[in-house]
PDB file of C-alpha atoms in Angstrom:
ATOM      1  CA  UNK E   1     -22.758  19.392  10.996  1.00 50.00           C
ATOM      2  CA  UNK E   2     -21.095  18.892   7.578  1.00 57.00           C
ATOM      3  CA  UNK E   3     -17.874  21.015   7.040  1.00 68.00           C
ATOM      4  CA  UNK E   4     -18.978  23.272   4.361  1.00 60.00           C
ATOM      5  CA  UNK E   5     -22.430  22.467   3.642  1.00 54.00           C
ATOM      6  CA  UNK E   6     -24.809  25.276   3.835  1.00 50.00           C
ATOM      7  CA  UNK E   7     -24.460  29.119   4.810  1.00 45.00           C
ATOM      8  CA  UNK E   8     -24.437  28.368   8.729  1.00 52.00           C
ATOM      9  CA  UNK E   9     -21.671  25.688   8.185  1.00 72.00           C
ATOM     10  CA  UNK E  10     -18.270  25.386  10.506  1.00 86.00           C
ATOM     11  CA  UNK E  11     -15.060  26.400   8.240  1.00 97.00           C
ATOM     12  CA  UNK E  12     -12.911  23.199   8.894  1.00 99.00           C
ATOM     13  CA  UNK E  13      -9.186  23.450   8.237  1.00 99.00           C
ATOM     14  CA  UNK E  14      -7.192  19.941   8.539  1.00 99.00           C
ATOM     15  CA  UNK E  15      -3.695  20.652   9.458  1.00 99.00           C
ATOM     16  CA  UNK E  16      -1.339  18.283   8.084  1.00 98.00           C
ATOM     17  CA  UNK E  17       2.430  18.603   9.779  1.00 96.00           C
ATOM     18  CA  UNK E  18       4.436  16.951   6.898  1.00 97.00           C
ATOM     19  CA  UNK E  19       8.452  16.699   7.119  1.00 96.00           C
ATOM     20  CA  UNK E  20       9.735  14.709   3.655  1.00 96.00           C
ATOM     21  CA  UNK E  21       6.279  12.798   2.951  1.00 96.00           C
ATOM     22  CA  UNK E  22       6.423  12.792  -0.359  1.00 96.00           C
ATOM     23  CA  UNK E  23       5.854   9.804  -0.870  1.00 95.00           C
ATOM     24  CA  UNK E  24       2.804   8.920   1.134  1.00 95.00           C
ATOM     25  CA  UNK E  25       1.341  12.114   1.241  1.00 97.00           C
ATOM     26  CA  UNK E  26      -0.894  12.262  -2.377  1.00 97.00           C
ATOM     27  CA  UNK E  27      -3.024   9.212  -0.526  1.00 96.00           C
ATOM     28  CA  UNK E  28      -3.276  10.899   2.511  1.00 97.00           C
ATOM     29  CA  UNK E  29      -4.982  14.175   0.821  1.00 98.00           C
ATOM     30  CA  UNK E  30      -7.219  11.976  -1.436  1.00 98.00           C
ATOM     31  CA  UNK E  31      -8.251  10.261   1.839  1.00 98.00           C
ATOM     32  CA  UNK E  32      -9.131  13.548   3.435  1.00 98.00           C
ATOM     33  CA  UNK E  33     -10.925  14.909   0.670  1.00 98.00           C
ATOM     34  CA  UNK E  34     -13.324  11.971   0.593  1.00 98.00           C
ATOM     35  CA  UNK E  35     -14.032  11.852   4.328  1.00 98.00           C
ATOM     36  CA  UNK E  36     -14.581  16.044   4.392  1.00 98.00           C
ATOM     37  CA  UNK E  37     -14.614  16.955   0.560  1.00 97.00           C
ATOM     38  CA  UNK E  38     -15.803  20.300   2.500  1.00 96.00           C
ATOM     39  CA  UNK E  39     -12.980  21.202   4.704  1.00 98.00           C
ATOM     40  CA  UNK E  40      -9.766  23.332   3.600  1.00 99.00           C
ATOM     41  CA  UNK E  41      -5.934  21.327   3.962  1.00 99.00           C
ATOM     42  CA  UNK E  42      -3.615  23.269   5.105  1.00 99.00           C
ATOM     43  CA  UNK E  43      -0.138  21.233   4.465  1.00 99.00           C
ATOM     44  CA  UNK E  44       2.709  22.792   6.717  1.00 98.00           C
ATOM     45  CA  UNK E  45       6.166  21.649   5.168  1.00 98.00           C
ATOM     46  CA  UNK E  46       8.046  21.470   7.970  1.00 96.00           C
ATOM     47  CA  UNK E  47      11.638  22.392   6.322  1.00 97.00           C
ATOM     48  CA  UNK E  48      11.522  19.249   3.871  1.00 97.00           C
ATOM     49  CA  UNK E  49      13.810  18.597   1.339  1.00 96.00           C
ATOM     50  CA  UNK E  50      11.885  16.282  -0.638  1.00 96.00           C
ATOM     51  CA  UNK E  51       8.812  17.233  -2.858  1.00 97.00           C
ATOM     52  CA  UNK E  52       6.662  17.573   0.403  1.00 98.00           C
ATOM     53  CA  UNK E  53       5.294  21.171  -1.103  1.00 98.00           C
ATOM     54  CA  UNK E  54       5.237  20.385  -4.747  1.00 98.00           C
ATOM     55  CA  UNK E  55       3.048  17.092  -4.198  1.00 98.00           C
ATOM     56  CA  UNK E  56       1.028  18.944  -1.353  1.00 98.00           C
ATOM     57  CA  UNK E  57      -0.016  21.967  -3.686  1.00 98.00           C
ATOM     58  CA  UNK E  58      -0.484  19.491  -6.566  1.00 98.00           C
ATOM     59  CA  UNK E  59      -3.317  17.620  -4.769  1.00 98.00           C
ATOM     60  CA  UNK E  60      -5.072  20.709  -4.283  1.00 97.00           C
ATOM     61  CA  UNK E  61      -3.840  21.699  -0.852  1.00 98.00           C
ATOM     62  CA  UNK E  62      -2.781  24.834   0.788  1.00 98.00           C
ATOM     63  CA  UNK E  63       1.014  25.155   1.480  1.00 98.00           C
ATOM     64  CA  UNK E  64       3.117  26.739   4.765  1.00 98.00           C
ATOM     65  CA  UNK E  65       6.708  26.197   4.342  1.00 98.00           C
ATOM     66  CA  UNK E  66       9.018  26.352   6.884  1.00 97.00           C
ATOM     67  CA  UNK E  67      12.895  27.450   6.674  1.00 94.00           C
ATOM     68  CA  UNK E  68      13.918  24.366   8.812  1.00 93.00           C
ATOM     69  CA  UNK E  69      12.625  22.274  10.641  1.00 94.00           C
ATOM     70  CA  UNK E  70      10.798  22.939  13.610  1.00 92.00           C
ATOM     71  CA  UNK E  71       9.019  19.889  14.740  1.00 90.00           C
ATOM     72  CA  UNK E  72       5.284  19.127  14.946  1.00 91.00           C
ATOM     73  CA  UNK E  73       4.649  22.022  17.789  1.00 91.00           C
ATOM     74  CA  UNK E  74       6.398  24.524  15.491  1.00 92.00           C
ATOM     75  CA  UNK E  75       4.391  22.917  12.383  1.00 95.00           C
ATOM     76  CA  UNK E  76       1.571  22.956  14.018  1.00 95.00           C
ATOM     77  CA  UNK E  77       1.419  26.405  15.895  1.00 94.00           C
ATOM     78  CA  UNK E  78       2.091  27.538  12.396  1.00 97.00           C
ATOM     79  CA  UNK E  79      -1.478  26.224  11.587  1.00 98.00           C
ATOM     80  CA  UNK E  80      -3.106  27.312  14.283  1.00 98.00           C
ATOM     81  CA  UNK E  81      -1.905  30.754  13.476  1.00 98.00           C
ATOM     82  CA  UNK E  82      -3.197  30.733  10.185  1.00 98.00           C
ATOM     83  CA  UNK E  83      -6.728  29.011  11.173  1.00 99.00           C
ATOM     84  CA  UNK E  84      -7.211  31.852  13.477  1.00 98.00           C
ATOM     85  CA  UNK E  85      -5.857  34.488  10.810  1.00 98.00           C
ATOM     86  CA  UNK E  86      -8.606  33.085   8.234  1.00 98.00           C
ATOM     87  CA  UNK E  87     -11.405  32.461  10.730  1.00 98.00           C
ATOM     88  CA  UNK E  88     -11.417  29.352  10.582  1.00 98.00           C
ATOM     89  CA  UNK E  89     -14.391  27.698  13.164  1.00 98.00           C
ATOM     90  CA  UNK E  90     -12.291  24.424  13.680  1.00 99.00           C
ATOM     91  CA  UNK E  91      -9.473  22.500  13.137  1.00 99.00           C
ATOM     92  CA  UNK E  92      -8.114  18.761  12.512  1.00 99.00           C
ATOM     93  CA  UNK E  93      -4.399  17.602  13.136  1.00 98.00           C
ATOM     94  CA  UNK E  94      -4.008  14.622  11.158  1.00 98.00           C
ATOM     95  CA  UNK E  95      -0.513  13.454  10.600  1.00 95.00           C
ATOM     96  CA  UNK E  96       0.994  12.883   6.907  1.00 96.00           C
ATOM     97  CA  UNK E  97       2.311   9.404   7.484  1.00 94.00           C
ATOM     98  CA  UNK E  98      -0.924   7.580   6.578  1.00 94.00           C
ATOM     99  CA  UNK E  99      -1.622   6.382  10.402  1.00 93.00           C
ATOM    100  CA  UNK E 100      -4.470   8.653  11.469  1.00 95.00           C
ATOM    101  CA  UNK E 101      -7.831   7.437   9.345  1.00 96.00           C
ATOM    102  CA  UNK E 102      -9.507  10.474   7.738  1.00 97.00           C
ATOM    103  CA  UNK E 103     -12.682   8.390   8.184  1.00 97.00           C
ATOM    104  CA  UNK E 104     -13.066   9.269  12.215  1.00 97.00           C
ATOM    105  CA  UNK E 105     -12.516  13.033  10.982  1.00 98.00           C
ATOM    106  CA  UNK E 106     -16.227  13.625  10.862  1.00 98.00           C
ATOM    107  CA  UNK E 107     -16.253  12.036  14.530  1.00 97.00           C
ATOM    108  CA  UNK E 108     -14.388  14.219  16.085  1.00 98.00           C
ATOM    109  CA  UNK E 109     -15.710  17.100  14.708  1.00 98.00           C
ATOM    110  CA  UNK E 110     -19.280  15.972  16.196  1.00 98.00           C
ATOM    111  CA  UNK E 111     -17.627  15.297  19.238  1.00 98.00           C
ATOM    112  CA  UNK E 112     -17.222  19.444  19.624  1.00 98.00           C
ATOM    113  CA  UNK E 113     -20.492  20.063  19.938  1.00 97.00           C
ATOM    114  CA  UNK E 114     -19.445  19.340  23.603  1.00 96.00           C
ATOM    115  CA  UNK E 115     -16.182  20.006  23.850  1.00 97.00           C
ATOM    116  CA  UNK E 116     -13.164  22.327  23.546  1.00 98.00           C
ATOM    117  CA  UNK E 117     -10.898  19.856  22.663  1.00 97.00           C
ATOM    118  CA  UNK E 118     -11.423  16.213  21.232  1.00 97.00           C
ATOM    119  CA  UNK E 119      -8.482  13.721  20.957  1.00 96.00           C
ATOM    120  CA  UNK E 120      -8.400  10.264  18.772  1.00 95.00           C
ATOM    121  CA  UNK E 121      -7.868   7.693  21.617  1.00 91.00           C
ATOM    122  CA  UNK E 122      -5.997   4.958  20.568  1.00 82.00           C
ATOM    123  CA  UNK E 123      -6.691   2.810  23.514  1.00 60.00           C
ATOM    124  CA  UNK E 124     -10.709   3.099  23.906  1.00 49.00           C
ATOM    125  CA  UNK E 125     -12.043  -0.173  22.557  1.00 49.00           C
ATOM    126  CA  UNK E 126     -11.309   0.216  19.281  1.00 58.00           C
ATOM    127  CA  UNK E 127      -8.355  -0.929  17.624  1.00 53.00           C
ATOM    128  CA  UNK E 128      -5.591  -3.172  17.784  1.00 58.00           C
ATOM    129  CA  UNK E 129      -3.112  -0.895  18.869  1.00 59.00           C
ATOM    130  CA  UNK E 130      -0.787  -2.266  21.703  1.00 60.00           C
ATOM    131  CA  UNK E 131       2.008  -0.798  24.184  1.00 58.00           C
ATOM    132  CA  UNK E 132       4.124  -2.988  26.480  1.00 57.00           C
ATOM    133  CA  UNK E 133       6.742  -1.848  29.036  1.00 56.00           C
ATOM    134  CA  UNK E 134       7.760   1.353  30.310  1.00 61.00           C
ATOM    135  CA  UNK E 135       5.769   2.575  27.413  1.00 63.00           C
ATOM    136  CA  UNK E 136       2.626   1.169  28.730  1.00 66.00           C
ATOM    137  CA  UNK E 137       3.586   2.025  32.531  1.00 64.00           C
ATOM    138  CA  UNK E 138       3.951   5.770  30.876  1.00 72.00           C
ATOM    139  CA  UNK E 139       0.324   5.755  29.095  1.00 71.00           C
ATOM    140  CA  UNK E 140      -1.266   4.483  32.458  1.00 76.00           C
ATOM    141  CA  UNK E 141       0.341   7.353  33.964  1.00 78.00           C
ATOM    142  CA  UNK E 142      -0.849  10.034  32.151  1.00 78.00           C
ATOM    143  CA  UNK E 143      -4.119   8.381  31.210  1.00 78.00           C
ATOM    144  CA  UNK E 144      -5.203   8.212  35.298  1.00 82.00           C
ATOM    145  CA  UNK E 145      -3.341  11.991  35.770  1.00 82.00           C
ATOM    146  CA  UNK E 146      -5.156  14.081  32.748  1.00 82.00           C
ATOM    147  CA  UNK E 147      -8.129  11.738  33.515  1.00 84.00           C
ATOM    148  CA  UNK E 148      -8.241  13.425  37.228  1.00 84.00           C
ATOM    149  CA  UNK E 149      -7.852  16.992  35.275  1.00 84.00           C
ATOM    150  CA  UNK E 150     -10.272  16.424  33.066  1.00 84.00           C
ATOM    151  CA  UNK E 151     -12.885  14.900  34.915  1.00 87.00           C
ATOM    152  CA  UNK E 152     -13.668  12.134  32.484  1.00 86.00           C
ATOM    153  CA  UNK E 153     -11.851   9.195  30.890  1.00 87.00           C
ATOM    154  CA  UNK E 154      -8.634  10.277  28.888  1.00 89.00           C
ATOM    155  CA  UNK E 155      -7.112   6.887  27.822  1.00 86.00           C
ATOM    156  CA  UNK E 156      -4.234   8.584  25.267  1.00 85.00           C
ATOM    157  CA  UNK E 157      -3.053  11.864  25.830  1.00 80.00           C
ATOM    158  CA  UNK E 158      -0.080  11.346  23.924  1.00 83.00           C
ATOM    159  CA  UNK E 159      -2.105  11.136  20.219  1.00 88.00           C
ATOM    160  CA  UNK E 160      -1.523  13.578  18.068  1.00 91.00           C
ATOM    161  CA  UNK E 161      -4.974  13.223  15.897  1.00 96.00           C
ATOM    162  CA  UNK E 162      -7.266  16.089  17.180  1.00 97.00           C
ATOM    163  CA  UNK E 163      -9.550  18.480  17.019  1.00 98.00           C
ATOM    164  CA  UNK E 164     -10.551  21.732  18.135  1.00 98.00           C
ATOM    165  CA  UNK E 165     -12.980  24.746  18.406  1.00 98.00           C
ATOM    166  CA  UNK E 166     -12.484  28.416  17.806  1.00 98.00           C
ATOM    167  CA  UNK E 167     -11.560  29.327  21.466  1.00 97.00           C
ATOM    168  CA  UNK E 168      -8.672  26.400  21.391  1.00 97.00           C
ATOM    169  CA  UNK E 169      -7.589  27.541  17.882  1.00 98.00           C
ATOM    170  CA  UNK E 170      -7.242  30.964  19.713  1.00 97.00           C
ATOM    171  CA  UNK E 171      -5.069  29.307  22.525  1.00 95.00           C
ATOM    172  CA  UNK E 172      -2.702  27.623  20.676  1.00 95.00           C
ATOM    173  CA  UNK E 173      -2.359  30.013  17.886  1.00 95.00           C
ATOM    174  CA  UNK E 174      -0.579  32.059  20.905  1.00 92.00           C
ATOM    175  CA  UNK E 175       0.781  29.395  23.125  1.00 88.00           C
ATOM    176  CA  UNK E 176       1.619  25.040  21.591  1.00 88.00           C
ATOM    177  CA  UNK E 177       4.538  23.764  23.299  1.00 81.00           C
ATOM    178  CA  UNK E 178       7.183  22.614  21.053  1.00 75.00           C
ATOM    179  CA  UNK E 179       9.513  20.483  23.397  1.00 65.00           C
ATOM    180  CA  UNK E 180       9.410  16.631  23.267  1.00 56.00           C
ATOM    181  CA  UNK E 181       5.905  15.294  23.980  1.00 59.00           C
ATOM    182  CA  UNK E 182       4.759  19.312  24.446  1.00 54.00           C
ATOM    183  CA  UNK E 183       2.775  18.859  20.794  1.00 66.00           C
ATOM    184  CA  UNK E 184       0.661  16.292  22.826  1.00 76.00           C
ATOM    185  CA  UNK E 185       0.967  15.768  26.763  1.00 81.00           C
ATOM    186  CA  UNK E 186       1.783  19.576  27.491  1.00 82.00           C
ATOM    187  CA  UNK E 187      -0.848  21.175  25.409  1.00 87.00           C
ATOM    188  CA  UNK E 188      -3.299  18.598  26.643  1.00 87.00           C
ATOM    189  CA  UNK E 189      -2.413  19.373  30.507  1.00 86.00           C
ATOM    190  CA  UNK E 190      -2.451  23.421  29.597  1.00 87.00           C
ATOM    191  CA  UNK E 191      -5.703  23.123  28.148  1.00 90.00           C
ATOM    192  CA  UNK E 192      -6.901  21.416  31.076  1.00 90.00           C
ATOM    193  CA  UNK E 193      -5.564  24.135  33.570  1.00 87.00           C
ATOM    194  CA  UNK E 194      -6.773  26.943  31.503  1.00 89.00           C
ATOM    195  CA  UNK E 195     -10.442  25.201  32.163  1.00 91.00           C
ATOM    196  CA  UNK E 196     -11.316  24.190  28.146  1.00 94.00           C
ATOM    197  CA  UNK E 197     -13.276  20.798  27.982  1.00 96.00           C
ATOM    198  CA  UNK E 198     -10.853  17.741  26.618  1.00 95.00           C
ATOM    199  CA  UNK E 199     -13.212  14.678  25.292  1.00 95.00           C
ATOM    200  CA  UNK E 200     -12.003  11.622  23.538  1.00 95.00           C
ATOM    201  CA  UNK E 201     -13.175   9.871  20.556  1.00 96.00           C
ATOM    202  CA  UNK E 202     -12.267   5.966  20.099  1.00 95.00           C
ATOM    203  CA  UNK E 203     -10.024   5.643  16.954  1.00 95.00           C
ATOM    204  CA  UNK E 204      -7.942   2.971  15.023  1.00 92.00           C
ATOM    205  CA  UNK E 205      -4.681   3.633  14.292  1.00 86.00           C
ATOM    206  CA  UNK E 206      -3.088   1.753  11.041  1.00 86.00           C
ATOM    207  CA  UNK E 207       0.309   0.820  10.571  1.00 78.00           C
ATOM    208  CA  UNK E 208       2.948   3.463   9.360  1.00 65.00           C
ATOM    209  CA  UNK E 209       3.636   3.991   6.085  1.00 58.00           C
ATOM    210  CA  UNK E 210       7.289   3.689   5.802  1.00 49.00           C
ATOM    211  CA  UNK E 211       9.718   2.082   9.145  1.00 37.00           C
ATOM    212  CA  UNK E 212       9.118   0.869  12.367  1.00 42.00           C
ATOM    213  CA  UNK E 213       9.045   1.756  16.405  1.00 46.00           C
ATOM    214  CA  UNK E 214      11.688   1.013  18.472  1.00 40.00           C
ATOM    215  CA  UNK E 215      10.687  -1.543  21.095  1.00 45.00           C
ATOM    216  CA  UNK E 216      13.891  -1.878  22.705  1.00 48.00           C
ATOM    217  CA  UNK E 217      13.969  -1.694  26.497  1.00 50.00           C
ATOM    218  CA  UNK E 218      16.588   1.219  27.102  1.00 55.00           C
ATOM    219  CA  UNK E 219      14.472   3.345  24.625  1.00 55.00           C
ATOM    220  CA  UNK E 220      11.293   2.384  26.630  1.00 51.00           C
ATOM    221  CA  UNK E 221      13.111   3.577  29.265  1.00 55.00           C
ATOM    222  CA  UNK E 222      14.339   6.834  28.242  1.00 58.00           C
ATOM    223  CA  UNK E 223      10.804   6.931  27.267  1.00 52.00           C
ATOM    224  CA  UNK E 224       9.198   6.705  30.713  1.00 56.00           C
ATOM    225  CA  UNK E 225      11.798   8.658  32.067  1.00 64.00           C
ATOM    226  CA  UNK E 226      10.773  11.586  29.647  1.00 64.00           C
ATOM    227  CA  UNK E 227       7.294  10.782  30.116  1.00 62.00           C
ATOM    228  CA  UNK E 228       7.684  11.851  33.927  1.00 65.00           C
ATOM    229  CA  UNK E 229       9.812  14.992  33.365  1.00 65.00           C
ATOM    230  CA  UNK E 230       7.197  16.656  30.791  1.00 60.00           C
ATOM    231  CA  UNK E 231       4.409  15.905  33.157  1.00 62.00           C
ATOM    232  CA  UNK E 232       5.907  17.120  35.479  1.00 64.00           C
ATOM    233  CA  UNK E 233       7.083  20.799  33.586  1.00 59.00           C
ATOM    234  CA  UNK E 234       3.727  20.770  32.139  1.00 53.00           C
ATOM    235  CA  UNK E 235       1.706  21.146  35.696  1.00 59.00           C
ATOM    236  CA  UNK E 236       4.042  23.495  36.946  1.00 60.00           C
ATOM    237  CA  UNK E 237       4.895  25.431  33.711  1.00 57.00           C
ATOM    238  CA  UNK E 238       2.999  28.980  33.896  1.00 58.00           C
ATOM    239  CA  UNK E 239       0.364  28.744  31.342  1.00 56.00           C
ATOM    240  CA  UNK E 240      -1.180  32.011  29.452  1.00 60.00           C
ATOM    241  CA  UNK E 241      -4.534  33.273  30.065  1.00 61.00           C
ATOM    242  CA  UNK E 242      -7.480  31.711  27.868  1.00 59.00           C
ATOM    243  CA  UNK E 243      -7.639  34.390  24.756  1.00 57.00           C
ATOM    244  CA  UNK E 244     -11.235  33.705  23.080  1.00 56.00           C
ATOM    245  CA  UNK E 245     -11.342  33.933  19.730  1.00 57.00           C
ATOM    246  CA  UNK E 246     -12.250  36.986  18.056  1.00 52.00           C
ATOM    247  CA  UNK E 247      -9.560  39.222  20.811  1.00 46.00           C
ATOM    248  CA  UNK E 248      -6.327  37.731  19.466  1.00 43.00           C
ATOM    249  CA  UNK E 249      -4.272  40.131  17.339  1.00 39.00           C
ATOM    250  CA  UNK E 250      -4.164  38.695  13.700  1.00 40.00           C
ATOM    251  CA  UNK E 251      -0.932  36.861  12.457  1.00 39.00           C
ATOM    252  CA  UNK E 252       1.850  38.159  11.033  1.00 36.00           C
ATOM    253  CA  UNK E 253       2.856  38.171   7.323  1.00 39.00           C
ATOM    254  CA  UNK E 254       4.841  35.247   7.403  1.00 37.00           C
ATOM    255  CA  UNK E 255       3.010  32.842   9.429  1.00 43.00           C
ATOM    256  CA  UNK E 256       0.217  32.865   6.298  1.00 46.00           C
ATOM    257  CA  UNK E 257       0.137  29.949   3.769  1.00 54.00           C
ATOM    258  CA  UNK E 258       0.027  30.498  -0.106  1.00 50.00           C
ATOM    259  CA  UNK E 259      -1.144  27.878  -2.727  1.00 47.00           C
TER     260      UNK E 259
END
């Protein structure tokens, strides 16, 4: 179903985490508004000190600005909050940098027809997107654990383009992890746990915008190391009751976004 299009149409809001994308970020929005030109953008500025906000409202977005920065999870609970505040029916994460396509938006809204939760796998046949090391030892890992959860084929639960239906917007409007890797591996794993159904969608991911990953082996390292510890906080960690949507209280003043 088309974001937009007709009286029974889903209200779509794309949440965009930004932190000092100026720079990239007019592209991204244009991008976005030809792949859903019916879908809202809400733009959280996650503490920048650039012209994040200026160029965000300038492209014809909606604008959250944050104090200081919080991180994605902070950015992106802040979203959540305000999809559930305005009704919203679903919403997109799709990251300012210019590496999630907003071409496989559409996608992965049709993919919740099924689901709870759909994720932009980076490692599903599409794609030339490649991990070596401890990196690659860490994606295996979680891949065959949230796999067993899930009951189907999760091949990258660390990707942070995603979508969602009401009854997730509801969950993480009161409960998104913030910690390292929490944005993606621990709200994955409580979603699981709490019984919502995760899908996947194959995606390509394109190069970033602006600098480059660190390959080098003590970072993979640390990486793997990290890897373990979250999964292992995140299937122990209590997780909060499933709150449907249309029972959560609405948000408070400040979480709301203004043009």
């Amino acid at each position: 179903m088309t974001p937009g299009a007709g009286p029974h149409a889903r209200r779509v809001l794309v949440i965009v985490p930004a932190w000092n994308e100026a720079e990239g970020l007019g592209a991204v929005l244009a991008e976005l508004r030809a792949a859903v030109p019916g879908a809202d953008v809400l733009v959280v500025d996650d503490g920048s000190t650039d012209r994040t906000a200026q160029t965000a409202r300038a492209c014809g977005a909606r604008v959250a600005r944050l104090p200081y920065n919080l991180g994605v999870g902070g950015a992106m609970r802040t979203g959540y909050r305000y999809a559930l505040d305005q009704g919203y029916d679903a919403a997109v994460q799709v990251d300012a940098d210019g590496q999630h396509d907003p071409g496989y938006v559409p996608a992965l809204l049709a993919a919740l027809e099924t689901a709870d939760l759909v994720v932009g796998a980076r490692f599903a046949g599409v794609g030339d997107y490649r991990v070596r090391g401890p990196r690659r030892w860490s994606m295996r890992l979680l891949s065959r654990v949230l796999s067993g959860m899930a009951d189907t084929r999760l091949t990258d639960s660390t990707s942070g383009f995603r979508a969602c239906n009401r009854d997730m917007i509801a969950f993480f409007a009161r409960w998104y992890p913030a910690e390292y890797l929490g944005d993606t591996v621990e709200s994955m794993v409580g979603a699981l746990r709490r019984g919502y159904r995760v899908r996947q969608v194959p995606v390509a991911m394109r190069p970033r915008a602006t600098g480059a990953p660190s390959q080098s082996s003590a970072r993979a390292l640390v990486y793997l190391a990290r890897t373990a510890l979250v999964l292992l906080l995140a299937v122990t960690r209590r997780v909060p009751a499933p709150q449907r949507a249309g029972t959560a209280p609405r948000v408070p003043e400040p979480a709301r976004a203004a043009r």
